Amino acid sequence: MHIRSARSRALTVIVSACALALAAMIPGSGGAVASSKAADIESKVNALLAKMTTDEKLAQLQQMVGGGTDVQEAAKAGKVGAVFGVTDAAQVNQIQRLAMEGSRLRIPILFGYDTIHGFRTTFPIGLAEAASFDPAVATADYTVAARESAAVGIKQIFSPMVDVSHEPRWGRIAEGSGEDPYLGAVMAAAKVRAAQGRDYGAPDKVMAEVKHFAAYGGAEGGRDYNQVDISESALRNLYLPPYKAAVEAGADGVMTSFNTVGGVPATGSRQLLTEILRGEWGFRGLIDSDYTAVQELIPHGVAADGADAARVALNAGLDMEMVSTNIATTGKQLLAEHKVSMSRVNDAVRNVLRVKFKAGIFEHPFVDEAAVPGKTMRPADVAAARAAAARSMVLLKNDNGALPLSTSVSKIAVVGPLADSDDLLGPWSGIGRRGDVVTVADGIRGAVPNADVTVTPGCAITGDGFDTPVNNCPEPTEPGFEDVKDAADDADVTVVVVGEASGQSGEAASRQNIDLPGRQQALIDAVKATGKPFVVVLVNGRPLTIPAAHDASPAILEAWFGGIQTGNAVADVLFGKVNPGAKLPVTFPRYVGQVPLYYNHTRTGRPEDPNSKWTSKYADGSSSPLYPFGHGLSYTSFRLSDLSLSAGTMRPNGAVTASVTVTNTGSRAGDEVVQLYVNDPVATIAQPVKRLVGFQRVTLAPGASQTLRFRIDRDSVGFYGNDGKFVVEPGQINVYAGASSEGGLTSSFTIAPR
């Protein structure tokens, strides 16, 4: 990957603190020492394996959940290899002590957890961090999250989640990096390197387990756990790149997905787990199932019973079974019947033991409980979370300079169901606490302490965990709306805060309708009817269909679920302390009937023509997005110029450098994300109309210019065919440099024949 990213001054505190650790993440550093350590670990793994009975081996392949009596008894008897869901250091030590003192071989337990966008110090959701177009944001998040997780004894985190998705209806789009494989790959690699460092046996590092392998984001209808039916070329060109980038960055764990790919559940897919992951990519880490995914091979229809499910999963290449117990309970039977080989079981056990040695838990199985508070919610970490949230916010619309707001304003109304809500953490928020959340209203009060700030919810959105959310907005004629109108009418400016509850995004939160829930649009309309100035802040975990809000509102700020510092970060942007510079990592459709809608689509043989009925379009509305991928405004303005290429011809294994100049033409310092796209107009397989191959986020003072350079090489222009082979074909390549996926400067070069 070829990318340069300007780190914001706001993130300097955390990036500087981690400078030495980040320097140690450079691939290939300390080669001789690393090789010697790896050989020593392999020797220890093999020596321990030689002492193990078949029952002890199978026990290492079992991952249990929670810290209840069943887990404690299994630990004492040496019948469990890993445990997840325990987040208290004292309980981790208690269970670990049972394993170390009660089991014959004193093999420690590997403790895991879903640390997705923070552990206790909750950062913005993954989709928001991708909007920053800055891997330093992901680095800050995963540096803090790794330290906090490891402090309580967790050395295996089930992240990063890197599923590419074109489906805004799919709730788990909130966790990943959006619709683009290149952006997803850059963010995935940054997260892995920050979490693991050079040695995840260090006391502030953890093993990263990338998920969900593979193509989970392609679930049909956006319905969680649903099938994925895609071509081999789509699998390899669109869905696999972020997983591959994570593995190349050193991720030592991979979690299988729930879905089928080509009719085969991922947990039982030899093609995915053995041929691609192990064979093509050389992965030597731990392959873990997702929650009961082995058991689910039965309802999928590829296994007859538990023993059959264990057979399918093990022979496909799975190492560890999460929650369900088919491998542990039927493994001896499968070995006796020669349906699974002892060699395969031994390999699986080696993979488990290897990561345990690398995690350092044989040498240091227990944690210092008294040290946990000093490693959690540090002031610098909270500051980094605030900077990350602000750096991830996208200014979607800003007519006539409605934003930023003046700090000298006297009366501010903050209205809407999320105006003073602490439900801003988003899904999979670790052990983040609502009590730590700064609400939007509180953030505004802090930014303008002399202003009269009133809060009027108008309506409520409730959603608890994975339960179906209940929209509890009154009719526009009821008192709640009248209170909002009165507040807006009395204020100098109104900030309308609307969106989703945390439970409306995330796992098992697929939605057929992705409009603003309930009657929140009517709330916006009620404020607009007062004729007084107002702006809209969105809090959500997915693209929403908001054409009415766009038409009604002078300015819209996409704040996402920004974590514990959302309110302060929103205020930083609203009042101009931070000039927004983020861009959309995913397309916002106008209507749900357009879904799937994404920038990197292929051409049709009948491209849209408004003057011809017989072309690809909708008869009842536009086929264009409301906001395209890469879109995002600023309080200043920028101009791109002078796109040039270092050569007019590139060898198939060569490279071309693209240069483009960006100038701040406005009156404020600000950030621009310059995006580089390519297109192969004639290929053996139809190629995307545009394909992101580079981006750089830069900060420029008014009037300042900077010339940026991007390397375009074989990975930028090649692609996988349906035979699974990567090719670079001769011919013309078009190059686009722009501030979004639409428009921009253009040039071209030619790939020479071999």
PDB file of N, CA and C in Angstrom, residues 421-468:
ATOM      1  N   SER A 421     -28.479  12.834  25.150  1.00  0.00           N
ATOM      2  CA  SER A 421     -28.444  11.397  25.399  1.00  0.00           C
ATOM      3  C   SER A 421     -27.012  10.920  25.577  1.00  0.00           C
ATOM      4  N   ASP A 422     -26.833   9.934  26.451  1.00  0.00           N
ATOM      5  CA  ASP A 422     -25.511   9.320  26.599  1.00  0.00           C
ATOM      6  C   ASP A 422     -25.400   8.040  25.773  1.00  0.00           C
ATOM      7  N   ASP A 423     -26.371   7.802  24.899  1.00  0.00           N
ATOM      8  CA  ASP A 423     -26.344   6.617  24.036  1.00  0.00           C
ATOM      9  C   ASP A 423     -25.540   6.920  22.774  1.00  0.00           C
ATOM     10  N   LEU A 424     -24.244   7.163  22.956  1.00  0.00           N
ATOM     11  CA  LEU A 424     -23.377   7.583  21.855  1.00  0.00           C
ATOM     12  C   LEU A 424     -22.202   6.645  21.637  1.00  0.00           C
ATOM     13  N   LEU A 425     -22.161   5.537  22.392  1.00  0.00           N
ATOM     14  CA  LEU A 425     -21.021   4.631  22.275  1.00  0.00           C
ATOM     15  C   LEU A 425     -21.093   3.780  21.016  1.00  0.00           C
ATOM     16  N   GLY A 426     -22.304   3.461  20.567  1.00  0.00           N
ATOM     17  CA  GLY A 426     -22.449   2.594  19.409  1.00  0.00           C
ATOM     18  C   GLY A 426     -22.365   1.125  19.775  1.00  0.00           C
ATOM     19  N   PRO A 427     -22.533   0.240  18.796  1.00  0.00           N
ATOM     20  CA  PRO A 427     -22.503  -1.196  19.065  1.00  0.00           C
ATOM     21  C   PRO A 427     -21.093  -1.690  19.345  1.00  0.00           C
ATOM     22  N   TRP A 428     -21.013  -2.828  20.057  1.00  0.00           N
ATOM     23  CA  TRP A 428     -19.737  -3.457  20.396  1.00  0.00           C
ATOM     24  C   TRP A 428     -18.755  -2.431  20.968  1.00  0.00           C
ATOM     25  N   SER A 429     -19.164  -1.825  22.063  1.00  0.00           N
ATOM     26  CA  SER A 429     -18.385  -0.730  22.652  1.00  0.00           C
ATOM     27  C   SER A 429     -17.547  -1.178  23.843  1.00  0.00           C
ATOM     28  N   GLY A 430     -17.118  -2.443  23.842  1.00  0.00           N
ATOM     29  CA  GLY A 430     -16.251  -2.926  24.910  1.00  0.00           C
ATOM     30  C   GLY A 430     -16.933  -2.837  26.261  1.00  0.00           C
ATOM     31  N   ILE A 431     -16.182  -2.370  27.262  1.00  0.00           N
ATOM     32  CA  ILE A 431     -16.778  -2.149  28.584  1.00  0.00           C
ATOM     33  C   ILE A 431     -16.956  -0.652  28.813  1.00  0.00           C
ATOM     34  N   GLY A 432     -17.078   0.094  27.694  1.00  0.00           N
ATOM     35  CA  GLY A 432     -17.340   1.523  27.802  1.00  0.00           C
ATOM     36  C   GLY A 432     -18.605   1.787  28.599  1.00  0.00           C
ATOM     37  N   ARG A 433     -18.593   2.840  29.379  1.00  0.00           N
ATOM     38  CA  ARG A 433     -19.715   3.142  30.262  1.00  0.00           C
ATOM     39  C   ARG A 433     -20.428   4.408  29.800  1.00  0.00           C
ATOM     40  N   ARG A 434     -21.733   4.358  29.827  1.00  0.00           N
ATOM     41  CA  ARG A 434     -22.500   5.548  29.467  1.00  0.00           C
ATOM     42  C   ARG A 434     -22.189   6.724  30.389  1.00  0.00           C
ATOM     43  N   GLY A 435     -21.836   6.400  31.628  1.00  0.00           N
ATOM     44  CA  GLY A 435     -21.512   7.470  32.563  1.00  0.00           C
ATOM     45  C   GLY A 435     -20.270   8.253  32.171  1.00  0.00           C
ATOM     46  N   ASP A 436     -19.449   7.675  31.296  1.00  0.00           N
ATOM     47  CA  ASP A 436     -18.250   8.377  30.826  1.00  0.00           C
ATOM     48  C   ASP A 436     -18.528   9.242  29.600  1.00  0.00           C
ATOM     49  N   VAL A 437     -19.712   9.118  29.037  1.00  0.00           N
ATOM     50  CA  VAL A 437     -20.036   9.796  27.782  1.00  0.00           C
ATOM     51  C   VAL A 437     -20.298  11.278  28.020  1.00  0.00           C
ATOM     52  N   VAL A 438     -19.707  12.108  27.169  1.00  0.00           N
ATOM     53  CA  VAL A 438     -20.043  13.532  27.128  1.00  0.00           C
ATOM     54  C   VAL A 438     -21.138  13.701  26.086  1.00  0.00           C
ATOM     55  N   THR A 439     -22.305  14.161  26.499  1.00  0.00           N
ATOM     56  CA  THR A 439     -23.413  14.327  25.567  1.00  0.00           C
ATOM     57  C   THR A 439     -23.176  15.550  24.680  1.00  0.00           C
ATOM     58  N   VAL A 440     -23.945  15.633  23.617  1.00  0.00           N
ATOM     59  CA  VAL A 440     -23.813  16.773  22.716  1.00  0.00           C
ATOM     60  C   VAL A 440     -24.155  18.073  23.444  1.00  0.00           C
ATOM     61  N   ALA A 441     -25.210  18.047  24.237  1.00  0.00           N
ATOM     62  CA  ALA A 441     -25.587  19.259  24.979  1.00  0.00           C
ATOM     63  C   ALA A 441     -24.483  19.683  25.937  1.00  0.00           C
ATOM     64  N   ASP A 442     -23.888  18.709  26.627  1.00  0.00           N
ATOM     65  CA  ASP A 442     -22.804  19.052  27.552  1.00  0.00           C
ATOM     66  C   ASP A 442     -21.581  19.571  26.803  1.00  0.00           C
ATOM     67  N   GLY A 443     -21.308  18.990  25.642  1.00  0.00           N
ATOM     68  CA  GLY A 443     -20.195  19.485  24.843  1.00  0.00           C
ATOM     69  C   GLY A 443     -20.408  20.921  24.411  1.00  0.00           C
ATOM     70  N   ILE A 444     -21.629  21.258  24.025  1.00  0.00           N
ATOM     71  CA  ILE A 444     -21.945  22.633  23.620  1.00  0.00           C
ATOM     72  C   ILE A 444     -21.850  23.573  24.807  1.00  0.00           C
ATOM     73  N   ARG A 445     -22.335  23.132  25.960  1.00  0.00           N
ATOM     74  CA  ARG A 445     -22.227  23.979  27.156  1.00  0.00           C
ATOM     75  C   ARG A 445     -20.763  24.277  27.471  1.00  0.00           C
ATOM     76  N   GLY A 446     -19.897  23.288  27.303  1.00  0.00           N
ATOM     77  CA  GLY A 446     -18.490  23.500  27.573  1.00  0.00           C
ATOM     78  C   GLY A 446     -17.832  24.425  26.571  1.00  0.00           C
ATOM     79  N   ALA A 447     -18.303  24.386  25.314  1.00  0.00           N
ATOM     80  CA  ALA A 447     -17.699  25.215  24.265  1.00  0.00           C
ATOM     81  C   ALA A 447     -18.119  26.671  24.366  1.00  0.00           C
ATOM     82  N   VAL A 448     -19.352  26.915  24.845  1.00  0.00           N
ATOM     83  CA  VAL A 448     -19.860  28.290  24.953  1.00  0.00           C
ATOM     84  C   VAL A 448     -20.438  28.479  26.358  1.00  0.00           C
ATOM     85  N   PRO A 449     -19.566  28.566  27.365  1.00  0.00           N
ATOM     86  CA  PRO A 449     -20.035  28.602  28.763  1.00  0.00           C
ATOM     87  C   PRO A 449     -20.899  29.804  29.093  1.00  0.00           C
ATOM     88  N   ASN A 450     -20.818  30.862  28.315  1.00  0.00           N
ATOM     89  CA  ASN A 450     -21.610  32.061  28.614  1.00  0.00           C
ATOM     90  C   ASN A 450     -22.969  32.068  27.916  1.00  0.00           C
ATOM     91  N   ALA A 451     -23.232  31.070  27.075  1.00  0.00           N
ATOM     92  CA  ALA A 451     -24.503  31.016  26.354  1.00  0.00           C
ATOM     93  C   ALA A 451     -25.575  30.355  27.210  1.00  0.00           C
ATOM     94  N   ASP A 452     -26.813  30.685  26.912  1.00  0.00           N
ATOM     95  CA  ASP A 452     -27.972  30.045  27.534  1.00  0.00           C
ATOM     96  C   ASP A 452     -28.341  28.845  26.663  1.00  0.00           C
ATOM     97  N   VAL A 453     -28.035  27.627  27.153  1.00  0.00           N
ATOM     98  CA  VAL A 453     -28.271  26.400  26.382  1.00  0.00           C
ATOM     99  C   VAL A 453     -29.465  25.663  26.967  1.00  0.00           C
ATOM    100  N   THR A 454     -30.487  25.483  26.157  1.00  0.00           N
ATOM    101  CA  THR A 454     -31.668  24.734  26.592  1.00  0.00           C
ATOM    102  C   THR A 454     -31.754  23.425  25.818  1.00  0.00           C
ATOM    103  N   VAL A 455     -32.294  22.407  26.472  1.00  0.00           N
ATOM    104  CA  VAL A 455     -32.405  21.076  25.866  1.00  0.00           C
ATOM    105  C   VAL A 455     -33.860  20.672  25.826  1.00  0.00           C
ATOM    106  N   THR A 456     -34.319  20.284  24.642  1.00  0.00           N
ATOM    107  CA  THR A 456     -35.702  19.819  24.467  1.00  0.00           C
ATOM    108  C   THR A 456     -35.692  18.599  23.554  1.00  0.00           C
ATOM    109  N   PRO A 457     -35.878  17.376  24.098  1.00  0.00           N
ATOM    110  CA  PRO A 457     -35.781  16.171  23.267  1.00  0.00           C
ATOM    111  C   PRO A 457     -36.833  16.103  22.163  1.00  0.00           C
ATOM    112  N   GLY A 458     -38.061  16.460  22.472  1.00  0.00           N
ATOM    113  CA  GLY A 458     -39.116  16.378  21.469  1.00  0.00           C
ATOM    114  C   GLY A 458     -39.658  14.986  21.289  1.00  0.00           C
ATOM    115  N   CYS A 459     -38.777  14.007  21.186  1.00  0.00           N
ATOM    116  CA  CYS A 459     -39.191  12.607  21.074  1.00  0.00           C
ATOM    117  C   CYS A 459     -38.046  11.750  21.572  1.00  0.00           C
ATOM    118  N   ALA A 460     -38.290  10.470  21.736  1.00  0.00           N
ATOM    119  CA  ALA A 460     -37.275   9.569  22.284  1.00  0.00           C
ATOM    120  C   ALA A 460     -37.085   8.372  21.374  1.00  0.00           C
ATOM    121  N   ILE A 461     -35.852   7.890  21.324  1.00  0.00           N
ATOM    122  CA  ILE A 461     -35.558   6.632  20.626  1.00  0.00           C
ATOM    123  C   ILE A 461     -34.928   5.721  21.657  1.00  0.00           C
ATOM    124  N   THR A 462     -35.514   4.568  21.874  1.00  0.00           N
ATOM    125  CA  THR A 462     -34.958   3.644  22.851  1.00  0.00           C
ATOM    126  C   THR A 462     -34.570   2.365  22.153  1.00  0.00           C
ATOM    127  N   GLY A 463     -33.432   1.824  22.520  1.00  0.00           N
ATOM    128  CA  GLY A 463     -32.970   0.550  21.985  1.00  0.00           C
ATOM    129  C   GLY A 463     -31.941   0.000  22.937  1.00  0.00           C
ATOM    130  N   ASP A 464     -32.172  -1.173  23.487  1.00  0.00           N
ATOM    131  CA  ASP A 464     -31.294  -1.721  24.503  1.00  0.00           C
ATOM    132  C   ASP A 464     -30.611  -2.971  23.961  1.00  0.00           C
ATOM    133  N   GLY A 465     -29.299  -2.884  23.816  1.00  0.00           N
ATOM    134  CA  GLY A 465     -28.551  -4.050  23.372  1.00  0.00           C
ATOM    135  C   GLY A 465     -29.000  -4.520  22.015  1.00  0.00           C
ATOM    136  N   PHE A 466     -29.364  -5.804  21.908  1.00  0.00           N
ATOM    137  CA  PHE A 466     -29.751  -6.387  20.632  1.00  0.00           C
ATOM    138  C   PHE A 466     -31.268  -6.449  20.473  1.00  0.00           C
ATOM    139  N   ASP A 467     -31.995  -5.832  21.411  1.00  0.00           N
ATOM    140  CA  ASP A 467     -33.450  -5.849  21.310  1.00  0.00           C
ATOM    141  C   ASP A 467     -33.914  -4.953  20.172  1.00  0.00           C
ATOM    142  N   THR A 468     -35.094  -5.264  19.645  1.00  0.00           N
ATOM    143  CA  THR A 468     -35.663  -4.415  18.608  1.00  0.00           C
ATOM    144  C   THR A 468     -35.966  -3.043  19.190  1.00  0.00           C
TER     145      THR A 468
END
